[in-house]
Backbone as a chain_set.jsonl record, in Angstrom:
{"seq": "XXXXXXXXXXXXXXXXXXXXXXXXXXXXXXXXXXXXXXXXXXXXXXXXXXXXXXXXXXXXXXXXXXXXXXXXXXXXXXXXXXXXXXXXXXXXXXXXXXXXXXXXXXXXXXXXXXXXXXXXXXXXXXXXXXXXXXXXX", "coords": {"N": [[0.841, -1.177, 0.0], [0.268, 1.983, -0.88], [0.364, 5.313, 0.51], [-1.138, 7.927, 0.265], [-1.715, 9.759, 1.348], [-3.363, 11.668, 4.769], [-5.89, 11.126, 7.365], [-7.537, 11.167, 9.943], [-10.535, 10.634, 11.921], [-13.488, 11.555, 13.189], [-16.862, 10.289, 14.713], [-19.399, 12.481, 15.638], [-22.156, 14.11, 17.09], [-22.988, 16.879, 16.735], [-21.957, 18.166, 13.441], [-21.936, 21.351, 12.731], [-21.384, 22.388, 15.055], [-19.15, 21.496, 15.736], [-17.343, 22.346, 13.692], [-16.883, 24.911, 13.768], [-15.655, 25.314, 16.492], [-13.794, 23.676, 15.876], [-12.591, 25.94, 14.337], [-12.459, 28.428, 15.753], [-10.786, 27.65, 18.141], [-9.206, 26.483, 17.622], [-8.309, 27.075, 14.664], [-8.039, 25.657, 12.49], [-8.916, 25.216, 9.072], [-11.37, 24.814, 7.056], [-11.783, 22.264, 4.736], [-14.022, 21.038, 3.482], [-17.291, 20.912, 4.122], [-20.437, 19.958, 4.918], [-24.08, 18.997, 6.035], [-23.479, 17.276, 7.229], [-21.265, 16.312, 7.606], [-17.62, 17.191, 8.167], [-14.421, 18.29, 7.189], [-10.918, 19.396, 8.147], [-7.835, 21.122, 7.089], [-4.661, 20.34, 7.829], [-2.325, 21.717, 7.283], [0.072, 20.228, 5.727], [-0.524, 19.524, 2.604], [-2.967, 16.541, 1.863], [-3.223, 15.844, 4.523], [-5.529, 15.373, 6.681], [-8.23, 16.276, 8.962], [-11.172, 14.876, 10.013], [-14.712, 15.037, 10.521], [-18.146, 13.043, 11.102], [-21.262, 12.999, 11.313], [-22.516, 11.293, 13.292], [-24.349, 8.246, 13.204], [-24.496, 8.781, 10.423], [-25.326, 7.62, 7.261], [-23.333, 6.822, 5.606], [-21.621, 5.557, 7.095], [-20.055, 2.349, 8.171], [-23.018, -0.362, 9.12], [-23.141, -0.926, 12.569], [-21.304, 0.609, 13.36], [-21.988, 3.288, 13.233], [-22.854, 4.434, 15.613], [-21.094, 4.741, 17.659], [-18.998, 6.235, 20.271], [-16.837, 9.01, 20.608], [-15.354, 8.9, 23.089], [-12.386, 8.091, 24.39], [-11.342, 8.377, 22.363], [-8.469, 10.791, 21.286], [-6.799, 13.3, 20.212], [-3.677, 14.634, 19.033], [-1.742, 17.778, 18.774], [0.715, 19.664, 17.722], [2.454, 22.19, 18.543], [3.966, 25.755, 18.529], [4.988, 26.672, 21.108], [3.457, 25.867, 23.6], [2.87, 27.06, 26.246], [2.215, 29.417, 25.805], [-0.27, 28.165, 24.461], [-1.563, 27.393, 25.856], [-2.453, 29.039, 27.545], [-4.123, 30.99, 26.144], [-6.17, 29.177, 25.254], [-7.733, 29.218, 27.761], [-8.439, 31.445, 28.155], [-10.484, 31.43, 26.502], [-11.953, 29.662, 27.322], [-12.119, 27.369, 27.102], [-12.069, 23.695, 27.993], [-9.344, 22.676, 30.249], [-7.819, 20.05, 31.336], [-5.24, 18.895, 31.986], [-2.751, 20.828, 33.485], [-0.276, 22.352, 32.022], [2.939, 20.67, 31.479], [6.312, 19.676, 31.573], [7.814, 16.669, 30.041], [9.908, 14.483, 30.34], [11.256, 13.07, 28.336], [10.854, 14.384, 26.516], [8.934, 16.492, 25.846], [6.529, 19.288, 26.26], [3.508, 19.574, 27.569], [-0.333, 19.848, 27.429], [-3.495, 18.831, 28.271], [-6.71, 19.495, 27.39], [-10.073, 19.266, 26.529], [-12.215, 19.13, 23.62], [-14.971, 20.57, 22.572], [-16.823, 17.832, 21.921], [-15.923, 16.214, 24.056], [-13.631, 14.903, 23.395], [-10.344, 14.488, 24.037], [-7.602, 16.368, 23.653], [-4.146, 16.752, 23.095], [-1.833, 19.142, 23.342], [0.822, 19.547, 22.542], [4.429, 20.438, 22.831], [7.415, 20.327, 21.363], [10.664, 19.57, 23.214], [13.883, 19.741, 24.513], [15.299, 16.595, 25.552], [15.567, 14.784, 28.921], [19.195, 14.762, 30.156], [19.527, 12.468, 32.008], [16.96, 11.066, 30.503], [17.809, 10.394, 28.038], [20.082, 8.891, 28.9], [19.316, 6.689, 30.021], [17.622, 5.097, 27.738], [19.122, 5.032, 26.008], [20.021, 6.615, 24.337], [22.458, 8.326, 24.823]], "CA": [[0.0, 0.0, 0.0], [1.214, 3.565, -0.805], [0.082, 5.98, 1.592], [-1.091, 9.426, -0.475], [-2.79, 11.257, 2.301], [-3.63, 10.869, 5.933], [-6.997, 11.612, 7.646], [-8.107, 10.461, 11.293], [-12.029, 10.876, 11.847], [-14.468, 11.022, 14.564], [-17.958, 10.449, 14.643], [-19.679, 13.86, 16.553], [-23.267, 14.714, 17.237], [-22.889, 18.696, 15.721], [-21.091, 19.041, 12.808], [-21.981, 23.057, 12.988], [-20.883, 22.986, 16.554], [-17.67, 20.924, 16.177], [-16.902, 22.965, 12.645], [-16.973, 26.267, 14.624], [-15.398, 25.022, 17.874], [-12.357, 23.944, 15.804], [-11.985, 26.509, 13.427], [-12.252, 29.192, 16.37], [-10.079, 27.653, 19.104], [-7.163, 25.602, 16.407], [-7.607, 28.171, 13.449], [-8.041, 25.166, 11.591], [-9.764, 25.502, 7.76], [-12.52, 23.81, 6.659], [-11.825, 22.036, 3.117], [-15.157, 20.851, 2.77], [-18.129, 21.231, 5.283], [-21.775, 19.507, 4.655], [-24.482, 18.978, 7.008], [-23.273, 15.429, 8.08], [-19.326, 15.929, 7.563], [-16.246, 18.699, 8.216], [-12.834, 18.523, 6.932], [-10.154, 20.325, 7.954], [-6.629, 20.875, 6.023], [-3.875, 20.185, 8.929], [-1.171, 22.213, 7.008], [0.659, 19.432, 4.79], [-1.075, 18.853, 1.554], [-3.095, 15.335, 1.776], [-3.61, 15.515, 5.801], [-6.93, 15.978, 7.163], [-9.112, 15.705, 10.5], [-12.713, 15.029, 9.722], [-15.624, 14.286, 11.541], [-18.796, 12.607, 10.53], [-22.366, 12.911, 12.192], [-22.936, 10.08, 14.105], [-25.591, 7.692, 12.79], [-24.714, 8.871, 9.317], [-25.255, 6.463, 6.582], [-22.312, 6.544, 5.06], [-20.33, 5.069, 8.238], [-20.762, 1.233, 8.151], [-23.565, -0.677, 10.201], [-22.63, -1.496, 13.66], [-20.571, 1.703, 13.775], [-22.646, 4.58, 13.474], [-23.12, 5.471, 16.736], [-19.767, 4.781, 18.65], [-18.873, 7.343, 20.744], [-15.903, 9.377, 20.835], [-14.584, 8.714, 23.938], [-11.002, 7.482, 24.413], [-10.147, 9.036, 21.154], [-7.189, 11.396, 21.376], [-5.881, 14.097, 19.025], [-2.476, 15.414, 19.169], [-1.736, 18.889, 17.789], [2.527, 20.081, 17.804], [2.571, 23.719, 18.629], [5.54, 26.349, 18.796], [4.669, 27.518, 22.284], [2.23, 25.004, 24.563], [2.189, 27.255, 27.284], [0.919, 30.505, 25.091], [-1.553, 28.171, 23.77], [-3.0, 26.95, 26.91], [-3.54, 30.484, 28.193], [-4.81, 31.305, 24.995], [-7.475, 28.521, 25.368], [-8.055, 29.32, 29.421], [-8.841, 32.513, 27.632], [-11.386, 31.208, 25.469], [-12.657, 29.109, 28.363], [-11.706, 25.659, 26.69], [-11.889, 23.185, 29.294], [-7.884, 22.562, 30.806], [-7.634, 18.87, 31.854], [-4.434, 18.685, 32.494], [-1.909, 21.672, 33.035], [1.062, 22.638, 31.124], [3.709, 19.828, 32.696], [7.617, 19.245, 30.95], [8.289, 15.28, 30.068], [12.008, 14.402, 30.768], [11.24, 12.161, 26.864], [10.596, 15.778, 25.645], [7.514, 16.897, 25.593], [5.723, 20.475, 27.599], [2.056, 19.713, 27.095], [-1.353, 19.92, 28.448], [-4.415, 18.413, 27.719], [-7.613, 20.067, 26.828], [-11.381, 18.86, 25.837], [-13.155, 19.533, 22.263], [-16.725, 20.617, 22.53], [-17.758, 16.293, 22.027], [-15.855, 15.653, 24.757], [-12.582, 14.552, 22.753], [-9.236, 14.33, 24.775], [-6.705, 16.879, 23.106], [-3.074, 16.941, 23.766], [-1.092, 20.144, 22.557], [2.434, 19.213, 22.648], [5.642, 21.472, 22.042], [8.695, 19.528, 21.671], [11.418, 20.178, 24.3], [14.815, 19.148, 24.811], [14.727, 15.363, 26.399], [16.406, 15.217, 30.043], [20.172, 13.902, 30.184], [18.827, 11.128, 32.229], [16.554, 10.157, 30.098], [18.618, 9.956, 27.064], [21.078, 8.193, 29.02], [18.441, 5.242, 30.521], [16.645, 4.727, 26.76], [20.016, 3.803, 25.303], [20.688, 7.591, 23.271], [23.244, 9.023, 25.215]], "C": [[0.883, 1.236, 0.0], [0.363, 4.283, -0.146], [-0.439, 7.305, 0.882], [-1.523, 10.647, 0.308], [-3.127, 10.436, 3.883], [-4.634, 11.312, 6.84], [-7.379, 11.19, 8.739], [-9.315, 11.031, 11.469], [-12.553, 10.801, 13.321], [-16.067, 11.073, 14.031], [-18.583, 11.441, 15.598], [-21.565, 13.587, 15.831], [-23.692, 16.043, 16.21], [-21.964, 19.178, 15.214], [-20.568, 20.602, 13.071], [-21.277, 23.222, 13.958], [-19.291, 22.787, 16.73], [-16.704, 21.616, 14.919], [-16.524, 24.245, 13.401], [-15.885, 25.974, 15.624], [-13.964, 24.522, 17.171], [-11.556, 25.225, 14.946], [-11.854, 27.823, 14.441], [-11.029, 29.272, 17.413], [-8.947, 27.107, 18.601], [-7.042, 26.642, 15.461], [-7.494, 27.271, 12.337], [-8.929, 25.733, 9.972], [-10.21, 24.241, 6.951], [-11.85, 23.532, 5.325], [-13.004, 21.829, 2.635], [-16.336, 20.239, 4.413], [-19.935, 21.092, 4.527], [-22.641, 19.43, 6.188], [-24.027, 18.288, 8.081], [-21.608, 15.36, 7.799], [-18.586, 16.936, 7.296], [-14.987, 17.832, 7.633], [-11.845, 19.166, 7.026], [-8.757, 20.019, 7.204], [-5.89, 20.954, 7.862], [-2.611, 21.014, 8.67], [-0.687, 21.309, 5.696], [-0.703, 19.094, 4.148], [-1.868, 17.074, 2.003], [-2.998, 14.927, 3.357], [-4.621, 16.56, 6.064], [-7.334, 15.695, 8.386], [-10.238, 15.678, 9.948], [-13.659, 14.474, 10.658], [-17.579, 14.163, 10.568], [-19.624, 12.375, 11.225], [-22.472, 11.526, 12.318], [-24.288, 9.541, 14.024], [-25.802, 8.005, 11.188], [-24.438, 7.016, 8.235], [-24.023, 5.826, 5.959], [-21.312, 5.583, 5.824], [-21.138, 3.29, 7.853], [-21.916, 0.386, 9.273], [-22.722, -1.265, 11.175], [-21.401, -0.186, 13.975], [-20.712, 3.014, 14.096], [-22.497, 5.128, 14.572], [-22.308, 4.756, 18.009], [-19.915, 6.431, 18.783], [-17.686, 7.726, 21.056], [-14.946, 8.889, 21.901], [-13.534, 7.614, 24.224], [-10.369, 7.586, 23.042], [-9.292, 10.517, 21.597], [-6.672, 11.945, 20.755], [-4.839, 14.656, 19.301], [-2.498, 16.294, 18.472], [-0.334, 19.493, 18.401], [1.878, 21.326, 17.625], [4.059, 24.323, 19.113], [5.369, 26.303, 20.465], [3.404, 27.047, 23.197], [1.942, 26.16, 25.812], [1.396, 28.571, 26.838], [-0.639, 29.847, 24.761], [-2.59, 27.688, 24.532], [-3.128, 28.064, 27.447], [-3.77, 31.011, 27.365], [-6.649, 30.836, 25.247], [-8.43, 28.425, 26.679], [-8.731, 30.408, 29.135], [-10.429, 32.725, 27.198], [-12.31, 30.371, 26.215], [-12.756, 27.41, 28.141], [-11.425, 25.274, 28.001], [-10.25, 22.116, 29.306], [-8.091, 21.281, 31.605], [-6.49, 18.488, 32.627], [-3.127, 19.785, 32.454], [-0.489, 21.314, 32.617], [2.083, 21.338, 31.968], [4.963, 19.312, 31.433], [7.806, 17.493, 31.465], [9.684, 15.144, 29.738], [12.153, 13.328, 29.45], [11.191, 13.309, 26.117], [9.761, 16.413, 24.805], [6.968, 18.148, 26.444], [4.557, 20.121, 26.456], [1.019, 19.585, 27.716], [-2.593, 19.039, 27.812], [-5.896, 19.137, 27.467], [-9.428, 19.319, 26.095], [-11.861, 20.015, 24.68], [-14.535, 19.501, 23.176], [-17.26, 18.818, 22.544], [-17.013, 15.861, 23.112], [-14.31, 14.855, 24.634], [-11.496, 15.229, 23.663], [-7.869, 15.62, 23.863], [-5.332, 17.063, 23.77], [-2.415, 17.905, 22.93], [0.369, 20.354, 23.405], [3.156, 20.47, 22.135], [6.567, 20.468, 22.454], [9.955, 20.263, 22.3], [12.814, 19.361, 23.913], [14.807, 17.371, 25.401], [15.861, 15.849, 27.436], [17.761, 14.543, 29.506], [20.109, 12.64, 30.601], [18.126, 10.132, 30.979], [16.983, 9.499, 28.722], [19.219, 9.019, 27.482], [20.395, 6.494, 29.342], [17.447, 4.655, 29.492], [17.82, 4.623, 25.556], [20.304, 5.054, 24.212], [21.591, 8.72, 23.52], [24.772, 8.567, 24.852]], "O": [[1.9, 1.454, 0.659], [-0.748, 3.758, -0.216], [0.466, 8.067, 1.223], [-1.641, 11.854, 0.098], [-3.153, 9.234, 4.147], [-4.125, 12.295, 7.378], [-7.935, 10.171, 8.329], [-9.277, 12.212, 11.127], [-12.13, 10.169, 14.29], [-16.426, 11.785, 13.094], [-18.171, 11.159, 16.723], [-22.015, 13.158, 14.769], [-24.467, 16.098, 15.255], [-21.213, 20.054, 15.643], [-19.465, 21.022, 13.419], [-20.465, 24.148, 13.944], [-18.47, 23.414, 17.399], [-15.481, 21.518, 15.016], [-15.296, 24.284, 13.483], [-14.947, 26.732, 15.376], [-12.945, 24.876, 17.763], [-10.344, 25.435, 14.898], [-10.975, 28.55, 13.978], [-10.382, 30.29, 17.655], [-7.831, 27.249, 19.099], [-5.948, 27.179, 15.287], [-7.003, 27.685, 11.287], [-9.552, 26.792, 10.039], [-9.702, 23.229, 6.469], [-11.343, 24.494, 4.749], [-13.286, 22.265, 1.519], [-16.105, 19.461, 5.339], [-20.474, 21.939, 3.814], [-22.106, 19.707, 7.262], [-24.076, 18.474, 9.297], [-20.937, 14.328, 7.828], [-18.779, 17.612, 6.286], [-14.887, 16.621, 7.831], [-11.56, 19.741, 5.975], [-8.516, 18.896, 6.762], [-6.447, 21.463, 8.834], [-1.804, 21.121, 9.594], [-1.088, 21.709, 4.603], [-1.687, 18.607, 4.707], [-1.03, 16.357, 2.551], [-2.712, 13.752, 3.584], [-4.711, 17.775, 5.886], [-6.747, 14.777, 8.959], [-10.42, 16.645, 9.209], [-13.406, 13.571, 11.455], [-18.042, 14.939, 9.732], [-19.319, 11.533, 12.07], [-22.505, 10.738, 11.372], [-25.254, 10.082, 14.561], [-26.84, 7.689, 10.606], [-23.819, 5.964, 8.391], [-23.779, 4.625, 5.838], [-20.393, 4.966, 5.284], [-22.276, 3.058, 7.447], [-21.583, 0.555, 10.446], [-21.759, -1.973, 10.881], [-20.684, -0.296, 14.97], [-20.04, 3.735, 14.833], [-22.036, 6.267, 14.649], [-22.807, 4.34, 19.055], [-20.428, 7.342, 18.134], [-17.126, 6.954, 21.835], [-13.819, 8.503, 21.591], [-13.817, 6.417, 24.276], [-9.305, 7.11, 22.645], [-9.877, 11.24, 22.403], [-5.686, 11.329, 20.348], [-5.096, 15.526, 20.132], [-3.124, 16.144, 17.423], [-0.335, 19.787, 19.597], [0.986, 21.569, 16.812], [4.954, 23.768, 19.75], [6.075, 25.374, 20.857], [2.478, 27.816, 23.456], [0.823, 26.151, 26.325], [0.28, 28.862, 27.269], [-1.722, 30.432, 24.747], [-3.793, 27.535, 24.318], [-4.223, 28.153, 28.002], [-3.647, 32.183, 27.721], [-7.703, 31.463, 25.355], [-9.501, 27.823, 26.752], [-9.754, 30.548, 29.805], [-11.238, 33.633, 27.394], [-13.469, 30.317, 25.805], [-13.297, 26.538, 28.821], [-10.868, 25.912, 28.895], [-10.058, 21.124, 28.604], [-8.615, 21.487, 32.7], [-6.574, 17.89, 33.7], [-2.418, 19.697, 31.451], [0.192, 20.31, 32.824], [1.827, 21.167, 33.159], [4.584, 18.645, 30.471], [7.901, 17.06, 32.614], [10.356, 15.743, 28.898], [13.198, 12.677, 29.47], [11.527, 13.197, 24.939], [9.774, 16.753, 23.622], [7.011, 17.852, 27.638], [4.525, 20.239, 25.231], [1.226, 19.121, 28.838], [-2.401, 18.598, 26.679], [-5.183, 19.468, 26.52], [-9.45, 18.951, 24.92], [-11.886, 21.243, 24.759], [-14.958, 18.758, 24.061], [-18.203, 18.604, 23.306], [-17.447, 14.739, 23.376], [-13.844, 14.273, 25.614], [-11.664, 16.39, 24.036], [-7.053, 14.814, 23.416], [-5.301, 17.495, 24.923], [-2.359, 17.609, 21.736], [0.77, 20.988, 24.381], [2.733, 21.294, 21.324], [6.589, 19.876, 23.533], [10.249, 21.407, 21.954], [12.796, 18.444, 23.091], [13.635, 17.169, 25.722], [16.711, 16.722, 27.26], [17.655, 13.812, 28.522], [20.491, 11.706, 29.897], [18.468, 9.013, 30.596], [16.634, 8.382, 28.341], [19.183, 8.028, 26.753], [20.886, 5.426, 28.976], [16.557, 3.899, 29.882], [17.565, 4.234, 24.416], [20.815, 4.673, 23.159], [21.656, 9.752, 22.852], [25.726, 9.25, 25.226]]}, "num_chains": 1, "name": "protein.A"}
């Protein structure tokens, strides 16, 4: 299989609500936006996020109406801690504050409007330790 593009999905309740809710608080841009399905562009050509009303036909039976939860989006930012008092701002609900991983990571976690888990990473230095105890020191 060749790979041409890369798209991770959720099934959501309110398009409208979850179209809005990312394009206000990520800045994402819609590519293509129907009643029953969003798309956003992620930056690189041929990567998308989409989401797809829940109970739509298109999804296969027996899947329709899963529910988000324990899905997980990552989003790499310059500056994690601007962007969680950005979103503290905006009143996005803060799950888990800002916190530096010694693997090299400062990130926080954050809920989407459905309830969706967000982690907004900035990549850090890793510790000396932990380079040295994962065999890349």
């Amino acid at each position: 299989m060749q790979i041409k593009g890369f798209g991770p999905g959720a099934l959501v309740d309110d398009i409208a609500a979850t179209s809005q809710w990312y394009q206000r608080h990520l800045g994402l841009k819609v590519t293509i936006e129907l009643d029953w399905f969003v798309s956003f562009n992620l930056g690189p050509e041929q990567f998308e996020l989409s989401f797809v009303r829940r109970g739509h036909e298109s999804v296969p039976d027996g899947f329709r109406t899963q529910d988000p939860a324990g899905l997980m989006f990552g989003f790499m930012v310059g500056d994690a801690a601007a962007e969680q008092a950005r979103l503290k701002e905006e009143g996005v609900k803060i799950v888990q504050e800002l916190k530096d991983e010694d693997y090299g990571q400062r990130h926080f976690y954050a809920l989407d409007c459905n309830g969706m888990l967000l982690d907004i990473i900035e990549l850090i230095p890793p510790s000396p330790e932990w380079l040295a105890a994962n065999g890349f020191a």
